[in-house]
Amino acid sequence: MGTEKIRSLFNDLLQAVKHIHNLHIAHMDIKVENCLLTRNGILKLTDFDHAKDFIPGVMMSGSVYATEAYAAPETFNKLYKPACADIWACGIFLVFLLKNNVPWEVADGIRDTSYRKWFLMENKIHFFRFPKSRDGVSAFLLKMLEIDADERATADEILVHRWLQYPKRQRKESE
């Protein structure tokens, strides 16, 4: 899939996430299988079975039933901020779009050696090794896959990031 199509689909996902987060709802199971495409190629987020109401900035406790490959590491400790967990899942979703695979089976250094390798890397930007045509995507991705949930980007911050905005700027400059 081309980079521009990936940007478009990912933008659709982030717009949906921004919308539900503004309503103080976290999806809690964002993954490729929970998205549909319209006839016009617009991505729609579906399956809100695990969605949770949340208070911004407040930690929640309890079990999370998200798909493990997309679940944020803090959710395994059963103390997490739901909106931050959704953003982590968006990052894994983007890796899937770019590589047609998730980077690990579970974000747990004991249970998954790929995650442990990434977690221990000093310069995580080199872990994913995207083609040259996807310059800048690794830094963009790391804003969502920040280990510290309090430092993780929000949907609003991601939507204005240079990597996601690049095609719009390019069109404006060429007009």
mmCIF file with all atom_site columns, C-alpha atoms in Angstrom:
data_model
loop_
_atom_site.group_PDB
_atom_site.id
_atom_site.type_symbol
_atom_site.label_atom_id
_atom_site.label_alt_id
_atom_site.label_comp_id
_atom_site.label_asym_id
_atom_site.label_entity_id
_atom_site.label_seq_id
_atom_site.pdbx_PDB_ins_code
_atom_site.Cartn_x
_atom_site.Cartn_y
_atom_site.Cartn_z
_atom_site.occupancy
_atom_site.B_iso_or_equiv
_atom_site.pdbx_formal_charge
_atom_site.auth_seq_id
_atom_site.auth_comp_id
_atom_site.auth_asym_id
_atom_site.auth_atom_id
_atom_site.pdbx_PDB_model_num
ATOM 1   C CA . MET A 1 1   ? 0.000   0.000   0.000  1.00 0.00 ? 1   MET A CA 1
ATOM 2   C CA . GLY A 1 2   ? 1.339   3.427   -0.899 1.00 0.00 ? 2   GLY A CA 1
ATOM 3   C CA . THR A 1 3   ? 2.384   5.986   1.685  1.00 0.00 ? 3   THR A CA 1
ATOM 4   C CA . GLU A 1 4   ? -0.333  8.468   0.678  1.00 0.00 ? 4   GLU A CA 1
ATOM 5   C CA . LYS A 1 5   ? -3.075  5.851   1.116  1.00 0.00 ? 5   LYS A CA 1
ATOM 6   C CA . ILE A 1 6   ? -1.623  4.891   4.500  1.00 0.00 ? 6   ILE A CA 1
ATOM 7   C CA . ARG A 1 7   ? -1.633  8.552   5.556  1.00 0.00 ? 7   ARG A CA 1
ATOM 8   C CA . SER A 1 8   ? -5.248  8.894   4.451  1.00 0.00 ? 8   SER A CA 1
ATOM 9   C CA . LEU A 1 9   ? -6.445  5.770   6.289  1.00 0.00 ? 9   LEU A CA 1
ATOM 10  C CA . PHE A 1 10  ? -4.482  6.653   9.399  1.00 0.00 ? 10  PHE A CA 1
ATOM 11  C CA . ASN A 1 11  ? -5.885  10.178  9.359  1.00 0.00 ? 11  ASN A CA 1
ATOM 12  C CA . ASP A 1 12  ? -9.404  8.677   9.227  1.00 0.00 ? 12  ASP A CA 1
ATOM 13  C CA . LEU A 1 13  ? -8.605  6.495   12.245 1.00 0.00 ? 13  LEU A CA 1
ATOM 14  C CA . LEU A 1 14  ? -7.170  9.419   14.208 1.00 0.00 ? 14  LEU A CA 1
ATOM 15  C CA . GLN A 1 15  ? -10.175 11.610  13.413 1.00 0.00 ? 15  GLN A CA 1
ATOM 16  C CA . ALA A 1 16  ? -12.432 8.879   14.835 1.00 0.00 ? 16  ALA A CA 1
ATOM 17  C CA . VAL A 1 17  ? -10.240 8.495   17.920 1.00 0.00 ? 17  VAL A CA 1
ATOM 18  C CA . LYS A 1 18  ? -10.138 12.264  18.445 1.00 0.00 ? 18  LYS A CA 1
ATOM 19  C CA . HIS A 1 19  ? -13.938 12.375  18.210 1.00 0.00 ? 19  HIS A CA 1
ATOM 20  C CA . ILE A 1 20  ? -14.564 9.653   20.783 1.00 0.00 ? 20  ILE A CA 1
ATOM 21  C CA . HIS A 1 21  ? -11.852 10.996  23.099 1.00 0.00 ? 21  HIS A CA 1
ATOM 22  C CA . ASN A 1 22  ? -13.531 14.421  22.984 1.00 0.00 ? 22  ASN A CA 1
ATOM 23  C CA . LEU A 1 23  ? -16.654 12.599  24.218 1.00 0.00 ? 23  LEU A CA 1
ATOM 24  C CA . HIS A 1 24  ? -14.511 11.014  26.983 1.00 0.00 ? 24  HIS A CA 1
ATOM 25  C CA . ILE A 1 25  ? -14.869 7.553   25.475 1.00 0.00 ? 25  ILE A CA 1
ATOM 26  C CA . ALA A 1 26  ? -11.915 5.263   24.834 1.00 0.00 ? 26  ALA A CA 1
ATOM 27  C CA . HIS A 1 27  ? -12.313 2.448   22.310 1.00 0.00 ? 27  HIS A CA 1
ATOM 28  C CA . MET A 1 28  ? -9.918  0.048   24.113 1.00 0.00 ? 28  MET A CA 1
ATOM 29  C CA . ASP A 1 29  ? -9.650  -2.423  21.207 1.00 0.00 ? 29  ASP A CA 1
ATOM 30  C CA . ILE A 1 30  ? -8.330  -0.491  18.220 1.00 0.00 ? 30  ILE A CA 1
ATOM 31  C CA . LYS A 1 31  ? -6.993  -2.917  15.634 1.00 0.00 ? 31  LYS A CA 1
ATOM 32  C CA . VAL A 1 32  ? -7.218  -3.505  11.907 1.00 0.00 ? 32  VAL A CA 1
ATOM 33  C CA . GLU A 1 33  ? -10.016 -6.035  12.344 1.00 0.00 ? 33  GLU A CA 1
ATOM 34  C CA . ASN A 1 34  ? -12.181 -3.384  14.032 1.00 0.00 ? 34  ASN A CA 1
ATOM 35  C CA . CYS A 1 35  ? -12.093 -1.031  11.060 1.00 0.00 ? 35  CYS A CA 1
ATOM 36  C CA . LEU A 1 36  ? -14.166 -1.042  7.903  1.00 0.00 ? 36  LEU A CA 1
ATOM 37  C CA . LEU A 1 37  ? -13.691 0.767   4.598  1.00 0.00 ? 37  LEU A CA 1
ATOM 38  C CA . THR A 1 38  ? -16.541 2.530   2.854  1.00 0.00 ? 38  THR A CA 1
ATOM 39  C CA . ARG A 1 39  ? -16.992 2.299   -0.918 1.00 0.00 ? 39  ARG A CA 1
ATOM 40  C CA . ASN A 1 40  ? -15.121 5.602   -1.118 1.00 0.00 ? 40  ASN A CA 1
ATOM 41  C CA . GLY A 1 41  ? -12.146 4.231   0.817  1.00 0.00 ? 41  GLY A CA 1
ATOM 42  C CA . ILE A 1 42  ? -12.938 6.017   4.084  1.00 0.00 ? 42  ILE A CA 1
ATOM 43  C CA . LEU A 1 43  ? -11.884 4.104   7.202  1.00 0.00 ? 43  LEU A CA 1
ATOM 44  C CA . LYS A 1 44  ? -14.547 3.701   9.900  1.00 0.00 ? 44  LYS A CA 1
ATOM 45  C CA . LEU A 1 45  ? -13.789 2.536   13.451 1.00 0.00 ? 45  LEU A CA 1
ATOM 46  C CA . THR A 1 46  ? -16.221 -0.165  14.643 1.00 0.00 ? 46  THR A CA 1
ATOM 47  C CA . ASP A 1 47  ? -16.811 -2.643  17.492 1.00 0.00 ? 47  ASP A CA 1
ATOM 48  C CA . PHE A 1 48  ? -17.173 -0.618  20.661 1.00 0.00 ? 48  PHE A CA 1
ATOM 49  C CA . ASP A 1 49  ? -17.766 -3.688  22.876 1.00 0.00 ? 49  ASP A CA 1
ATOM 50  C CA . HIS A 1 50  ? -14.775 -2.821  25.111 1.00 0.00 ? 50  HIS A CA 1
ATOM 51  C CA . ALA A 1 51  ? -15.214 0.973   25.051 1.00 0.00 ? 51  ALA A CA 1
ATOM 52  C CA . LYS A 1 52  ? -14.925 2.807   28.369 1.00 0.00 ? 52  LYS A CA 1
ATOM 53  C CA . ASP A 1 53  ? -15.997 6.200   29.631 1.00 0.00 ? 53  ASP A CA 1
ATOM 54  C CA . PHE A 1 54  ? -13.065 8.043   31.162 1.00 0.00 ? 54  PHE A CA 1
ATOM 55  C CA . ILE A 1 55  ? -12.117 11.228  32.952 1.00 0.00 ? 55  ILE A CA 1
ATOM 56  C CA . PRO A 1 56  ? -9.187  12.898  31.152 1.00 0.00 ? 56  PRO A CA 1
ATOM 57  C CA . GLY A 1 57  ? -5.902  12.445  32.990 1.00 0.00 ? 57  GLY A CA 1
ATOM 58  C CA . VAL A 1 58  ? -7.328  10.033  35.561 1.00 0.00 ? 58  VAL A CA 1
ATOM 59  C CA . MET A 1 59  ? -5.907  6.539   35.892 1.00 0.00 ? 59  MET A CA 1
ATOM 60  C CA . MET A 1 60  ? -8.294  3.588   35.687 1.00 0.00 ? 60  MET A CA 1
ATOM 61  C CA . SER A 1 61  ? -7.778  0.191   37.193 1.00 0.00 ? 61  SER A CA 1
ATOM 62  C CA . GLY A 1 62  ? -9.018  -3.208  36.183 1.00 0.00 ? 62  GLY A CA 1
ATOM 63  C CA . SER A 1 63  ? -8.690  -5.693  33.400 1.00 0.00 ? 63  SER A CA 1
ATOM 64  C CA . VAL A 1 64  ? -8.403  -4.654  29.786 1.00 0.00 ? 64  VAL A CA 1
ATOM 65  C CA . TYR A 1 65  ? -9.755  -7.000  27.158 1.00 0.00 ? 65  TYR A CA 1
ATOM 66  C CA . ALA A 1 66  ? -7.986  -5.467  24.173 1.00 0.00 ? 66  ALA A CA 1
ATOM 67  C CA . THR A 1 67  ? -6.161  -7.613  21.654 1.00 0.00 ? 67  THR A CA 1
ATOM 68  C CA . GLU A 1 68  ? -2.740  -8.199  23.228 1.00 0.00 ? 68  GLU A CA 1
ATOM 69  C CA . ALA A 1 69  ? -0.686  -7.248  20.163 1.00 0.00 ? 69  ALA A CA 1
ATOM 70  C CA . TYR A 1 70  ? -2.245  -3.754  20.236 1.00 0.00 ? 70  TYR A CA 1
ATOM 71  C CA . ALA A 1 71  ? -2.483  -3.314  24.029 1.00 0.00 ? 71  ALA A CA 1
ATOM 72  C CA . ALA A 1 72  ? -0.335  -0.656  25.702 1.00 0.00 ? 72  ALA A CA 1
ATOM 73  C CA . PRO A 1 73  ? 2.235   -2.025  28.161 1.00 0.00 ? 73  PRO A CA 1
ATOM 74  C CA . GLU A 1 74  ? 0.697   -0.233  31.152 1.00 0.00 ? 74  GLU A CA 1
ATOM 75  C CA . THR A 1 75  ? -2.619  -2.056  30.643 1.00 0.00 ? 75  THR A CA 1
ATOM 76  C CA . PHE A 1 76  ? -0.977  -5.323  31.712 1.00 0.00 ? 76  PHE A CA 1
ATOM 77  C CA . ASN A 1 77  ? -0.395  -3.730  35.141 1.00 0.00 ? 77  ASN A CA 1
ATOM 78  C CA . LYS A 1 78  ? -4.136  -2.987  35.271 1.00 0.00 ? 78  LYS A CA 1
ATOM 79  C CA . LEU A 1 79  ? -3.547  0.710   35.969 1.00 0.00 ? 79  LEU A CA 1
ATOM 80  C CA . TYR A 1 80  ? -3.784  2.923   32.888 1.00 0.00 ? 80  TYR A CA 1
ATOM 81  C CA . LYS A 1 81  ? -5.214  6.003   31.193 1.00 0.00 ? 81  LYS A CA 1
ATOM 82  C CA . PRO A 1 82  ? -7.681  4.762   28.551 1.00 0.00 ? 82  PRO A CA 1
ATOM 83  C CA . ALA A 1 83  ? -7.035  7.533   25.998 1.00 0.00 ? 83  ALA A CA 1
ATOM 84  C CA . CYS A 1 84  ? -3.284  6.873   26.219 1.00 0.00 ? 84  CYS A CA 1
ATOM 85  C CA . ALA A 1 85  ? -3.890  3.156   25.669 1.00 0.00 ? 85  ALA A CA 1
ATOM 86  C CA . ASP A 1 86  ? -5.898  3.966   22.520 1.00 0.00 ? 86  ASP A CA 1
ATOM 87  C CA . ILE A 1 87  ? -3.026  6.067   21.161 1.00 0.00 ? 87  ILE A CA 1
ATOM 88  C CA . TRP A 1 88  ? -0.577  3.184   21.686 1.00 0.00 ? 88  TRP A CA 1
ATOM 89  C CA . ALA A 1 89  ? -2.965  0.934   19.733 1.00 0.00 ? 89  ALA A CA 1
ATOM 90  C CA . CYS A 1 90  ? -3.038  3.534   16.938 1.00 0.00 ? 90  CYS A CA 1
ATOM 91  C CA . GLY A 1 91  ? 0.751   3.283   16.753 1.00 0.00 ? 91  GLY A CA 1
ATOM 92  C CA . ILE A 1 92  ? 0.595   -0.500  16.404 1.00 0.00 ? 92  ILE A CA 1
ATOM 93  C CA . PHE A 1 93  ? -2.148  -0.035  13.796 1.00 0.00 ? 93  PHE A CA 1
ATOM 94  C CA . LEU A 1 94  ? 0.192   2.231   11.803 1.00 0.00 ? 94  LEU A CA 1
ATOM 95  C CA . VAL A 1 95  ? 2.977   -0.365  11.960 1.00 0.00 ? 95  VAL A CA 1
ATOM 96  C CA . PHE A 1 96  ? 0.506   -2.901  10.570 1.00 0.00 ? 96  PHE A CA 1
ATOM 97  C CA . LEU A 1 97  ? -0.395  -0.577  7.681  1.00 0.00 ? 97  LEU A CA 1
ATOM 98  C CA . LEU A 1 98  ? 3.277   0.035   6.892  1.00 0.00 ? 98  LEU A CA 1
ATOM 99  C CA . LYS A 1 99  ? 4.602   -3.518  7.309  1.00 0.00 ? 99  LYS A CA 1
ATOM 100 C CA . ASN A 1 100 ? 1.484   -5.709  7.010  1.00 0.00 ? 100 ASN A CA 1
ATOM 101 C CA . ASN A 1 101 ? 2.294   -7.163  10.416 1.00 0.00 ? 101 ASN A CA 1
ATOM 102 C CA . VAL A 1 102 ? 2.309   -6.177  14.078 1.00 0.00 ? 102 VAL A CA 1
ATOM 103 C CA . PRO A 1 103 ? 5.777   -5.624  15.589 1.00 0.00 ? 103 PRO A CA 1
ATOM 104 C CA . TRP A 1 104 ? 5.235   -8.024  18.516 1.00 0.00 ? 104 TRP A CA 1
ATOM 105 C CA . GLU A 1 105 ? 2.572   -10.313 19.915 1.00 0.00 ? 105 GLU A CA 1
ATOM 106 C CA . VAL A 1 106 ? 2.369   -8.602  23.309 1.00 0.00 ? 106 VAL A CA 1
ATOM 107 C CA . ALA A 1 107 ? 3.990   -5.459  24.798 1.00 0.00 ? 107 ALA A CA 1
ATOM 108 C CA . ASP A 1 108 ? 5.508   -7.442  27.648 1.00 0.00 ? 108 ASP A CA 1
ATOM 109 C CA . GLY A 1 109 ? 9.278   -7.894  27.889 1.00 0.00 ? 109 GLY A CA 1
ATOM 110 C CA . ILE A 1 110 ? 8.953   -11.202 29.717 1.00 0.00 ? 110 ILE A CA 1
ATOM 111 C CA . ARG A 1 111 ? 6.511   -12.790 27.288 1.00 0.00 ? 111 ARG A CA 1
ATOM 112 C CA . ASP A 1 112 ? 7.758   -11.360 23.972 1.00 0.00 ? 112 ASP A CA 1
ATOM 113 C CA . THR A 1 113 ? 11.394  -11.162 22.843 1.00 0.00 ? 113 THR A CA 1
ATOM 114 C CA . SER A 1 114 ? 10.669  -8.713  19.988 1.00 0.00 ? 114 SER A CA 1
ATOM 115 C CA . TYR A 1 115 ? 9.092   -6.261  22.415 1.00 0.00 ? 115 TYR A CA 1
ATOM 116 C CA . ARG A 1 116 ? 11.932  -6.772  24.905 1.00 0.00 ? 116 ARG A CA 1
ATOM 117 C CA . LYS A 1 117 ? 14.495  -6.010  22.178 1.00 0.00 ? 117 LYS A CA 1
ATOM 118 C CA . TRP A 1 118 ? 12.645  -2.798  21.216 1.00 0.00 ? 118 TRP A CA 1
ATOM 119 C CA . PHE A 1 119 ? 12.118  -1.764  24.853 1.00 0.00 ? 119 PHE A CA 1
ATOM 120 C CA . LEU A 1 120 ? 15.833  -2.127  25.645 1.00 0.00 ? 120 LEU A CA 1
ATOM 121 C CA . MET A 1 121 ? 17.041  -0.243  22.551 1.00 0.00 ? 121 MET A CA 1
ATOM 122 C CA . GLU A 1 122 ? 18.534  3.144   23.321 1.00 0.00 ? 122 GLU A CA 1
ATOM 123 C CA . ASN A 1 123 ? 17.618  4.536   19.896 1.00 0.00 ? 123 ASN A CA 1
ATOM 124 C CA . LYS A 1 124 ? 14.217  2.981   19.157 1.00 0.00 ? 124 LYS A CA 1
ATOM 125 C CA . ILE A 1 125 ? 13.908  4.847   15.854 1.00 0.00 ? 125 ILE A CA 1
ATOM 126 C CA . HIS A 1 126 ? 16.032  2.168   14.137 1.00 0.00 ? 126 HIS A CA 1
ATOM 127 C CA . PHE A 1 127 ? 13.897  -0.801  15.223 1.00 0.00 ? 127 PHE A CA 1
ATOM 128 C CA . PHE A 1 128 ? 11.291  -0.685  12.456 1.00 0.00 ? 128 PHE A CA 1
ATOM 129 C CA . ARG A 1 129 ? 13.569  -0.088  9.411  1.00 0.00 ? 129 ARG A CA 1
ATOM 130 C CA . PHE A 1 130 ? 11.071  1.479   7.036  1.00 0.00 ? 130 PHE A CA 1
ATOM 131 C CA . PRO A 1 131 ? 11.993  2.059   3.366  1.00 0.00 ? 131 PRO A CA 1
ATOM 132 C CA . LYS A 1 132 ? 13.489  5.433   2.379  1.00 0.00 ? 132 LYS A CA 1
ATOM 133 C CA . SER A 1 133 ? 10.158  6.383   0.763  1.00 0.00 ? 133 SER A CA 1
ATOM 134 C CA . ARG A 1 134 ? 8.667   6.507   4.260  1.00 0.00 ? 134 ARG A CA 1
ATOM 135 C CA . ASP A 1 135 ? 11.144  9.011   5.727  1.00 0.00 ? 135 ASP A CA 1
ATOM 136 C CA . GLY A 1 136 ? 10.023  10.544  8.982  1.00 0.00 ? 136 GLY A CA 1
ATOM 137 C CA . VAL A 1 137 ? 7.492   7.867   9.863  1.00 0.00 ? 137 VAL A CA 1
ATOM 138 C CA . SER A 1 138 ? 9.645   6.295   12.606 1.00 0.00 ? 138 SER A CA 1
ATOM 139 C CA . ALA A 1 139 ? 9.856   9.522   14.621 1.00 0.00 ? 139 ALA A CA 1
ATOM 140 C CA . PHE A 1 140 ? 6.112   10.022  14.079 1.00 0.00 ? 140 PHE A CA 1
ATOM 141 C CA . LEU A 1 141 ? 5.420   6.485   15.260 1.00 0.00 ? 141 LEU A CA 1
ATOM 142 C CA . LEU A 1 142 ? 7.505   6.840   18.408 1.00 0.00 ? 142 LEU A CA 1
ATOM 143 C CA . LYS A 1 143 ? 5.237   9.683   19.572 1.00 0.00 ? 143 LYS A CA 1
ATOM 144 C CA . MET A 1 144 ? 2.476   7.060   19.860 1.00 0.00 ? 144 MET A CA 1
ATOM 145 C CA . LEU A 1 145 ? 4.660   4.216   21.135 1.00 0.00 ? 145 LEU A CA 1
ATOM 146 C CA . GLU A 1 146 ? 6.107   6.218   24.017 1.00 0.00 ? 146 GLU A CA 1
ATOM 147 C CA . ILE A 1 147 ? 6.572   3.854   26.978 1.00 0.00 ? 147 ILE A CA 1
ATOM 148 C CA . ASP A 1 148 ? 5.610   6.568   29.475 1.00 0.00 ? 148 ASP A CA 1
ATOM 149 C CA . ALA A 1 149 ? 1.876   7.036   28.904 1.00 0.00 ? 149 ALA A CA 1
ATOM 150 C CA . ASP A 1 150 ? 2.054   10.577  30.312 1.00 0.00 ? 150 ASP A CA 1
ATOM 151 C CA . GLU A 1 151 ? 4.536   11.493  27.561 1.00 0.00 ? 151 GLU A CA 1
ATOM 152 C CA . ARG A 1 152 ? 2.570   9.783   24.775 1.00 0.00 ? 152 ARG A CA 1
ATOM 153 C CA . ALA A 1 153 ? 1.082   12.103  22.157 1.00 0.00 ? 153 ALA A CA 1
ATOM 154 C CA . THR A 1 154 ? -2.648  12.800  22.050 1.00 0.00 ? 154 THR A CA 1
ATOM 155 C CA . ALA A 1 155 ? -4.842  12.413  18.966 1.00 0.00 ? 155 ALA A CA 1
ATOM 156 C CA . ASP A 1 156 ? -4.799  16.214  18.548 1.00 0.00 ? 156 ASP A CA 1
ATOM 157 C CA . GLU A 1 157 ? -0.989  16.298  18.617 1.00 0.00 ? 157 GLU A CA 1
ATOM 158 C CA . ILE A 1 158 ? -0.675  13.430  16.160 1.00 0.00 ? 158 ILE A CA 1
ATOM 159 C CA . LEU A 1 159 ? -3.143  14.951  13.707 1.00 0.00 ? 159 LEU A CA 1
ATOM 160 C CA . VAL A 1 160 ? -0.968  18.055  13.278 1.00 0.00 ? 160 VAL A CA 1
ATOM 161 C CA . HIS A 1 161 ? 2.332   16.171  13.038 1.00 0.00 ? 161 HIS A CA 1
ATOM 162 C CA . ARG A 1 162 ? 4.436   16.941  9.960  1.00 0.00 ? 162 ARG A CA 1
ATOM 163 C CA . TRP A 1 163 ? 4.430   13.324  8.695  1.00 0.00 ? 163 TRP A CA 1
ATOM 164 C CA . LEU A 1 164 ? 0.646   13.138  8.595  1.00 0.00 ? 164 LEU A CA 1
ATOM 165 C CA . GLN A 1 165 ? 0.301   16.649  7.140  1.00 0.00 ? 165 GLN A CA 1
ATOM 166 C CA . TYR A 1 166 ? 2.986   16.274  4.438  1.00 0.00 ? 166 TYR A CA 1
ATOM 167 C CA . PRO A 1 167 ? 0.705   15.592  1.444  1.00 0.00 ? 167 PRO A CA 1
ATOM 168 C CA . LYS A 1 168 ? -1.477  18.628  2.239  1.00 0.00 ? 168 LYS A CA 1
ATOM 169 C CA . ARG A 1 169 ? 1.571   20.904  2.380  1.00 0.00 ? 169 ARG A CA 1
ATOM 170 C CA . GLN A 1 170 ? 2.924   19.454  -0.838 1.00 0.00 ? 170 GLN A CA 1
ATOM 171 C CA . ARG A 1 171 ? -0.352  20.129  -2.669 1.00 0.00 ? 171 ARG A CA 1
ATOM 172 C CA . LYS A 1 172 ? -0.504  23.717  -1.403 1.00 0.00 ? 172 LYS A CA 1
ATOM 173 C CA . GLU A 1 173 ? 3.074   24.420  -2.492 1.00 0.00 ? 173 GLU A CA 1
ATOM 174 C CA . SER A 1 174 ? 2.470   23.065  -6.001 1.00 0.00 ? 174 SER A CA 1
ATOM 175 C CA . GLU A 1 175 ? -0.778  25.019  -6.552 1.00 0.00 ? 175 GLU A CA 1
#
